Short mmCIF file of C-alpha atoms in Angstrom, two decimals:
data_model
loop_
_atom_site.label_atom_id
_atom_site.label_comp_id
_atom_site.label_asym_id
_atom_site.label_seq_id
_atom_site.Cartn_x
_atom_site.Cartn_y
_atom_site.Cartn_z
CA MET S 16 15.59 -1.71 20.08
CA ARG S 17 15.73 0.52 23.14
CA ILE S 18 12.53 -1.05 24.50
CA LEU S 19 14.03 -4.50 23.90
CA GLY S 20 16.94 -3.60 26.15
CA TYR S 21 19.66 -2.26 23.84
CA GLY S 22 21.55 0.73 25.19
CA PRO S 23 21.56 4.21 23.59
CA ASP S 24 25.17 3.74 22.44
CA HIS S 25 24.52 0.63 20.35
CA PRO S 26 26.00 1.31 16.85
CA ASP S 27 22.70 0.71 15.02
CA ILE S 28 20.81 2.96 17.43
CA VAL S 29 23.42 5.71 17.08
CA ARG S 30 23.18 5.61 13.27
CA ALA S 31 19.38 5.64 13.38
CA ARG S 32 19.35 8.54 15.85
CA ILE S 33 21.72 10.61 13.70
CA CYS S 34 19.50 10.01 10.65
CA LEU S 35 16.37 10.87 12.65
CA HIS S 36 17.85 14.11 13.98
CA LYS S 37 18.88 15.17 10.47
CA LYS S 38 15.23 14.85 9.46
CA GLY S 39 14.07 17.03 12.34
CA GLY S 40 13.57 14.48 15.10
CA VAL S 41 10.29 12.84 16.04
CA LEU S 42 8.39 16.12 15.97
CA GLU S 43 8.12 15.71 12.21
CA PRO S 44 6.55 12.29 11.67
CA HIS S 45 3.32 12.11 9.70
CA ILE S 46 0.02 12.62 11.51
CA TRP S 47 -0.54 8.90 12.16
CA GLY S 48 2.47 9.07 14.44
CA LYS S 49 0.79 11.79 16.51
CA LEU S 50 -2.37 11.94 18.59
CA LEU S 51 -5.30 13.12 16.51
CA PRO S 52 -7.85 15.75 17.55
CA THR S 53 -11.13 14.69 19.10
CA TRP S 54 -13.36 15.49 16.13
CA VAL S 55 -12.94 14.99 12.39
CA PRO S 56 -15.26 16.32 9.64
CA GLY S 57 -17.44 13.76 7.93
CA HIS S 58 -18.78 10.61 9.53
CA PRO S 59 -16.08 7.92 10.01
CA SER S 60 -18.20 5.42 8.13
CA THR S 61 -17.42 7.29 4.90
CA TYR S 62 -13.66 6.80 5.21
CA TRP S 63 -11.62 4.00 3.69
CA CYS S 64 -11.41 1.14 6.18
CA HIS S 65 -7.70 1.58 7.01
CA ALA S 66 -8.04 5.34 7.50
CA ARG S 67 -11.16 4.74 9.57
CA HIS S 68 -9.52 2.16 11.83
CA ILE S 69 -6.39 4.20 12.45
CA LEU S 70 -8.29 7.41 13.13
CA LEU S 71 -10.78 5.68 15.43
CA ALA S 72 -8.01 4.06 17.47
CA THR S 73 -5.84 7.16 17.77
CA THR S 74 -8.85 9.36 18.51
CA TYR S 75 -9.88 6.99 21.30
CA CYS S 76 -6.36 7.17 22.73
CA GLN S 77 -6.45 10.96 22.61
CA LEU S 78 -9.91 11.23 24.15
CA SER S 79 -8.98 8.81 26.93
CA ARG S 80 -5.62 10.50 27.45
CA LEU S 81 -3.93 7.11 27.43
CA SER S 82 -0.31 7.25 28.50
CA ALA S 83 2.41 4.98 29.81
CA GLU S 84 3.83 5.41 33.27
CA GLU S 85 6.98 7.49 33.03
CA ASP S 86 10.16 5.60 33.81
CA GLU S 87 13.88 5.93 33.19
CA LEU S 88 13.64 4.50 29.67
CA ILE S 89 10.95 6.98 28.62
CA ARG S 90 12.93 9.90 30.04
CA SER S 91 16.02 8.70 28.20
CA LEU S 92 14.16 8.29 24.91
CA ARG S 93 12.85 11.84 25.15
CA GLN S 94 16.42 13.07 25.20
CA GLU S 95 17.55 10.74 22.42
CA LEU S 96 14.69 11.22 19.96
CA TYR S 97 13.88 14.92 20.21
CA VAL S 98 16.21 17.67 19.11
CA GLU S 99 14.25 20.13 21.29
CA ASP S 100 13.71 20.21 25.03
CA TYR S 101 10.72 17.92 25.50
CA SER S 102 9.11 20.08 28.20
CA SER S 103 9.11 23.15 25.94
CA ILE S 104 7.32 21.59 22.94
CA ASP S 105 4.06 23.23 21.85
CA TRP S 106 2.21 20.07 20.85
CA PRO S 107 -0.87 21.61 19.15
CA ALA S 108 1.46 23.60 16.89
CA GLN S 109 3.15 20.41 15.65
CA LYS S 110 0.17 19.26 13.57
CA LYS S 111 1.40 21.19 10.54
CA TYR S 112 5.01 20.03 10.67
CA ILE S 113 6.25 16.94 8.84
CA SER S 114 9.56 15.84 7.39
CA GLU S 115 9.87 16.48 3.65
CA ALA S 116 11.08 12.90 3.28
CA ASP S 117 7.65 11.64 4.36
CA LEU S 118 5.35 14.23 2.79
CA GLN S 119 3.15 12.88 -0.03
CA ALA S 120 -0.13 14.70 0.65
CA PRO S 121 0.44 18.33 1.73
CA HIS S 122 -2.18 19.96 3.92
CA THR S 123 -5.01 21.74 2.16
CA LEU S 124 -6.32 25.07 3.39
CA VAL S 125 -9.47 23.27 4.54
CA LEU S 126 -7.44 20.91 6.72
CA ASP S 127 -5.39 23.74 8.26
CA VAL S 128 -8.59 25.60 9.18
CA LEU S 129 -10.06 22.44 10.70
CA PHE S 130 -6.91 21.83 12.72
CA ALA S 131 -7.17 25.35 14.15
CA LEU S 132 -10.76 24.61 15.17
CA PHE S 133 -9.70 21.26 16.64
CA ASN S 134 -7.12 22.96 18.84
CA LEU S 135 -9.72 25.45 20.04
CA TYR S 136 -12.28 22.75 20.79
CA ASP S 137 -9.72 20.56 22.53
CA ARG S 138 -9.00 23.42 24.91
CA TYR S 139 -12.64 24.38 25.58
CA HIS S 140 -14.57 21.14 25.12
CA LEU S 141 -17.66 19.89 26.96
CA THR S 142 -16.71 17.10 29.37
CA SER S 143 -20.06 15.34 29.03
CA LEU S 144 -19.85 15.38 25.23
CA ARG S 145 -16.31 14.02 25.33
CA LYS S 146 -17.34 11.12 27.57
CA LYS S 147 -20.23 10.28 25.25
CA ALA S 148 -17.97 10.43 22.18
CA THR S 149 -15.34 8.23 23.84
CA ALA S 150 -17.92 5.58 24.69
CA GLU S 151 -19.39 5.63 21.18
CA ILE S 152 -15.98 5.33 19.52
CA TYR S 153 -15.12 2.36 21.72
CA GLU S 154 -18.38 0.66 20.71
CA LEU S 155 -17.55 1.26 17.04
CA ILE S 156 -14.13 -0.34 17.53
CA LYS S 157 -15.68 -3.39 19.21
CA ALA S 158 -18.37 -3.67 16.52
CA ASP S 159 -15.74 -3.56 13.78
CA ASP S 160 -13.80 -6.35 15.50
CA ILE S 161 -16.93 -8.50 15.58
CA PHE S 162 -17.93 -7.72 11.99
CA SER S 163 -14.47 -8.41 10.56
CA ASN S 164 -13.58 -11.33 12.85
CA SER S 165 -10.91 -9.11 14.44
CA THR S 166 -9.15 -8.55 11.10
CA ASN S 167 -10.47 -4.96 10.87
CA SER S 168 -10.87 -5.29 7.12
CA SER S 169 -14.24 -5.57 5.47
CA PRO S 170 -15.01 -8.69 3.37
CA LEU S 171 -14.84 -8.08 -0.39
CA LEU S 172 -17.91 -10.07 -1.57
CA ASN S 173 -20.81 -8.62 -3.62
CA MET S 174 -19.51 -5.09 -3.02
CA ARG S 175 -19.36 -3.58 -6.49
CA ASN S 176 -19.07 0.19 -6.66
CA SER S 177 -21.55 2.38 -8.49
CA ASP S 178 -19.07 2.65 -11.37
CA GLY S 179 -19.20 -1.11 -11.90
CA GLY S 180 -15.76 -1.87 -10.49
CA PHE S 181 -14.43 -3.17 -7.20
CA SER S 182 -12.30 -1.53 -4.54
CA SER S 183 -9.58 -3.17 -2.48
CA TYR S 184 -11.55 -3.88 0.70
CA GLU S 185 -15.09 -2.52 0.62
CA THR S 186 -17.58 -0.49 -1.35
CA ARG S 187 -16.53 3.12 -1.76
CA CYS S 188 -18.46 4.88 0.98
CA GLY S 189 -17.55 8.55 0.71
CA SER S 190 -16.89 11.26 -1.84
CA TRP S 191 -13.46 12.03 -3.28
CA LEU S 192 -13.87 15.44 -1.60
CA LEU S 193 -12.82 13.73 1.63
CA GLU S 194 -9.27 13.79 0.26
CA ASN S 195 -9.27 17.51 1.10
CA ILE S 196 -9.18 16.58 4.78
CA ASN S 197 -6.56 13.85 4.42
CA CYS S 198 -4.40 14.25 7.51
CA ALA S 199 -2.23 11.20 6.83
CA GLU S 200 0.39 13.31 5.01
CA THR S 201 2.57 10.31 4.18
CA TYR S 202 -0.17 8.64 2.10
CA ALA S 203 -2.12 10.24 -0.73
CA ASP S 204 -5.63 9.33 -1.94
CA CYS S 205 -6.34 7.23 1.14
CA MET S 206 -9.51 8.72 2.61
CA VAL S 207 -11.87 6.63 0.50
CA ASP S 208 -11.43 3.27 -1.18
CA HIS S 209 -11.17 3.64 -4.92
CA THR S 210 -11.95 1.25 -7.75
CA TYR S 211 -8.84 -0.68 -8.78
CA ILE S 212 -8.17 -2.54 -12.01
CA GLU S 213 -6.78 -5.63 -10.32
CA CYS S 214 -9.94 -5.89 -8.23
CA THR S 215 -12.35 -5.65 -11.12
CA SER S 216 -13.40 -8.83 -12.86
CA SER S 217 -14.98 -7.03 -15.81
CA VAL S 218 -11.87 -5.07 -16.78
CA MET S 219 -10.68 -7.66 -19.29
CA GLN S 220 -13.78 -7.17 -21.43
CA GLY S 221 -13.12 -3.46 -21.46
CA LEU S 222 -9.50 -3.96 -22.44
CA LYS S 223 -10.51 -6.29 -25.24
CA TYR S 224 -12.93 -3.73 -26.65
CA PHE S 225 -10.36 -0.97 -26.28
CA GLN S 226 -7.74 -3.02 -28.08
CA LYS S 227 -10.07 -3.44 -31.04
CA ARG S 228 -10.72 0.29 -31.25
CA PHE S 229 -7.14 1.43 -30.64
CA PRO S 230 -4.78 -1.40 -31.63
CA ASP S 231 -1.71 0.87 -31.65
CA HIS S 232 -2.30 2.52 -28.27
CA ARG S 233 0.97 2.60 -26.26
CA ARG S 234 2.40 -0.13 -28.47
CA GLU S 235 5.91 1.27 -28.12
CA GLU S 236 5.55 2.13 -24.44
CA ILE S 237 4.29 -1.06 -22.81
CA ARG S 238 6.05 -3.71 -24.81
CA GLN S 239 7.60 -7.12 -24.52
CA MET S 240 11.22 -6.71 -23.51
CA LYS S 241 14.23 -8.13 -25.31
CA ASP S 242 14.30 -11.17 -23.04
CA ALA S 243 10.59 -11.74 -23.91
CA GLY S 244 9.33 -10.79 -20.45
CA TRP S 245 7.63 -7.69 -19.07
CA GLY S 246 8.68 -5.32 -16.31
CA GLU S 247 7.59 -1.99 -14.85
CA GLU S 248 9.41 0.16 -12.31
CA PHE S 249 7.77 0.84 -8.96
CA LYS S 250 8.46 4.52 -9.69
CA SER S 251 5.57 4.40 -12.17
CA TYR S 252 3.22 4.44 -9.21
CA LYS S 253 4.87 7.42 -7.57
CA PHE S 254 5.10 9.57 -10.70
CA ARG S 255 1.80 8.42 -12.25
CA LYS S 256 3.28 7.39 -15.58
CA TYR S 257 4.60 4.17 -17.07
CA ILE S 258 8.32 3.61 -16.47
CA GLN S 259 9.90 0.59 -18.13
CA HIS S 260 12.00 -1.61 -15.86
CA THR S 261 15.52 -2.49 -16.96
CA ILE S 262 14.90 -6.16 -16.12
CA SER S 263 11.76 -8.20 -16.74
CA GLN S 264 9.93 -9.21 -13.58
CA ILE S 265 8.44 -12.62 -12.85
CA HIS S 266 5.08 -11.47 -11.48
CA GLN S 267 4.60 -8.80 -14.15
CA THR S 268 5.49 -11.23 -16.93
CA ALA S 269 2.88 -13.61 -15.58
CA TRP S 270 0.31 -10.78 -15.35
CA ALA S 271 0.98 -9.73 -18.95
CA LEU S 272 0.63 -13.31 -20.19
CA LEU S 273 -2.61 -13.84 -18.28
CA GLY S 274 -4.00 -10.63 -19.76
CA LEU S 275 -3.01 -11.56 -23.30
CA MET S 276 -4.47 -15.03 -22.91
CA ALA S 277 -7.69 -13.61 -21.45
CA VAL S 278 -8.30 -11.65 -24.67
CA ARG S 279 -6.99 -14.54 -26.82
CA TYR S 280 -4.07 -12.60 -28.26
CA PRO S 281 -3.70 -13.91 -31.83
CA ASP S 282 0.10 -14.21 -32.03
CA VAL S 283 0.86 -17.36 -30.03
CA ARG S 284 4.59 -16.84 -30.59
CA VAL S 285 4.48 -13.81 -28.28
CA LEU S 286 2.88 -15.96 -25.59
CA GLU S 287 5.36 -18.79 -26.09
CA ARG S 288 8.32 -16.45 -25.69
CA GLY S 289 6.88 -15.12 -22.45
CA ILE S 290 6.07 -18.60 -21.15
CA GLN S 291 9.65 -19.64 -21.91
CA VAL S 292 10.86 -16.82 -19.64
CA LEU S 293 8.85 -18.25 -16.75
CA ILE S 294 10.12 -21.77 -17.44
CA ASP S 295 13.75 -20.69 -17.68
CA LYS S 296 13.64 -18.65 -14.48
CA GLN S 297 12.02 -21.32 -12.33
CA ARG S 298 14.54 -22.51 -9.77
CA ALA S 299 15.53 -26.10 -9.00
CA ILE S 300 13.51 -26.12 -5.77
CA GLY S 301 10.39 -25.25 -7.77
CA ASP S 302 9.84 -21.60 -6.91
CA TRP S 303 10.85 -18.37 -8.66
CA PRO S 304 13.28 -15.62 -7.54
CA GLN S 305 11.76 -12.69 -5.67
CA GLY S 306 12.57 -9.91 -8.12
CA ASP S 307 11.74 -6.25 -7.54
CA ILE S 308 8.94 -4.70 -5.48
CA ALA S 309 5.63 -6.23 -6.53
CA THR S 310 3.28 -3.36 -5.81
CA GLY S 311 2.60 -0.43 -3.51
CA PHE S 312 0.04 1.98 -2.20
CA TYR S 313 -0.43 5.74 -1.84
CA LYS S 314 2.97 6.69 -3.29
CA ALA S 315 4.86 5.69 -0.13
CA GLY S 316 4.08 2.09 0.84
CA THR S 317 5.83 -0.83 -0.86
CA LEU S 318 4.74 -4.46 -0.72
CA HIS S 319 6.64 -7.51 -1.93
CA TYR S 320 3.72 -9.96 -1.73
CA SER S 321 6.24 -12.79 -1.82
CA ALA S 322 3.61 -15.33 -2.89
CA TYR S 323 3.05 -13.44 -6.16
CA ARG S 324 6.31 -14.76 -7.62
CA ASN S 325 4.96 -18.32 -7.35
CA ILE S 326 1.18 -18.02 -7.65
CA PHE S 327 0.98 -16.06 -10.89
CA PRO S 328 3.64 -17.98 -12.87
CA ILE S 329 1.90 -21.25 -11.97
CA PHE S 330 -1.41 -19.71 -12.97
CA ALA S 331 0.03 -18.50 -16.29
CA LEU S 332 1.70 -21.83 -17.10
CA ALA S 333 -1.49 -23.74 -16.33
CA ARG S 334 -3.62 -21.38 -18.40
CA PHE S 335 -1.25 -21.60 -21.36
CA THR S 336 -1.16 -25.41 -21.24
CA HIS S 337 -4.96 -25.51 -21.09
CA LEU S 338 -5.52 -23.03 -23.93
CA TYR S 339 -2.71 -24.17 -26.23
CA PRO S 340 -2.20 -27.92 -25.60
CA ASN S 341 -0.85 -28.41 -29.14
CA SER S 342 1.95 -25.89 -28.68
CA PRO S 343 5.35 -27.65 -28.74
CA LEU S 344 6.23 -25.68 -25.64
CA ALA S 345 3.16 -26.95 -23.78
CA ARG S 346 3.79 -30.56 -24.81
CA GLN S 347 7.44 -30.33 -23.81
CA HIS S 348 6.58 -28.76 -20.48
CA LEU S 349 4.00 -31.43 -19.67
CA LYS S 350 6.36 -34.23 -20.66
CA THR S 351 9.67 -33.18 -19.15
CA GLY S 352 8.83 -30.41 -16.71
CA PRO S 353 10.42 -26.96 -16.63
CA ARG S 354 14.04 -26.22 -17.31
CA HIS S 355 15.60 -24.83 -14.17
CA SER S 356 17.46 -21.58 -13.83
CA THR S 357 21.23 -21.80 -13.56
CA GLU S 358 21.17 -19.49 -10.54
CA SER S 359 22.73 -20.85 -7.39
CA GLN S 360 20.12 -22.54 -5.24
CA THR S 361 19.80 -22.53 -1.49
CA VAL S 362 17.38 -24.85 0.25
CA LYS S 363 16.61 -24.13 3.89
CA HIS S 364 15.73 -27.08 6.09
#
């Protein structure tokens, strides 16, 4: 807001500054808000693509000593954002400080030792080696732009991991031991790309086999709710255990129905009750309400994925109609269309 021209006394800026100062000022953001050292252990090609891209870019900035020309706005921001005198800050010492509100992945002893070595090398580095490293990093950045069509995310085609599953963006390149040098602090388990259930096409076969062997597993924990839908709190991701939501969620109800239909769940009444939830909650304009947070990543990031609330219900309704065309619910839906929610509707033109 300050860069856009708002003054330091704007009410929103004042509130934000007070909150920031209570958390220690800008000296305590996570490491991706600071300039990284010039060398990191392990080849960058073994990192997860997002960690690799961020570290490459920030390392290039640090090696090149990129900086903006100091002006009145920058001088003013230094007074507004920092609780210390800017000129007295010991920058190398700040690598180990981070606000408790942001900390998800505390430093390991290995990382602290490496940071100490980084500080030493940064002070007594070889100029010729630094120039060579800077040029090579820049070439890697350009090559990644070309390879990914400037999206900086690897294509996820024919990239199955050695464990048979798929990761979110690319084949897992490095060992889980790289998590010991995770300097992101705000994000956990982000140094390598892991295999994820939602990315693995073969997971449904495994679930079907598991259900046969253990039919009562978590029957009382992950269950259809009273309104016949399904819902899980986002907190489940943070605390690594299932936490039932108080309200069924559109996207999760659709996911549950798609999973049950994939394994041909024998009790069609359970499916019909869930399908009815999707029909009843569809709005007059044809879409579904947003609901709670759809998903997240690394304990700290939250994503709505607003298209989920429409894509997956449509997918579930179509799959149900295809698999169970003789169901009264399917015939009624095909003949008359969905019943619309009684929620107030707003159509933007």
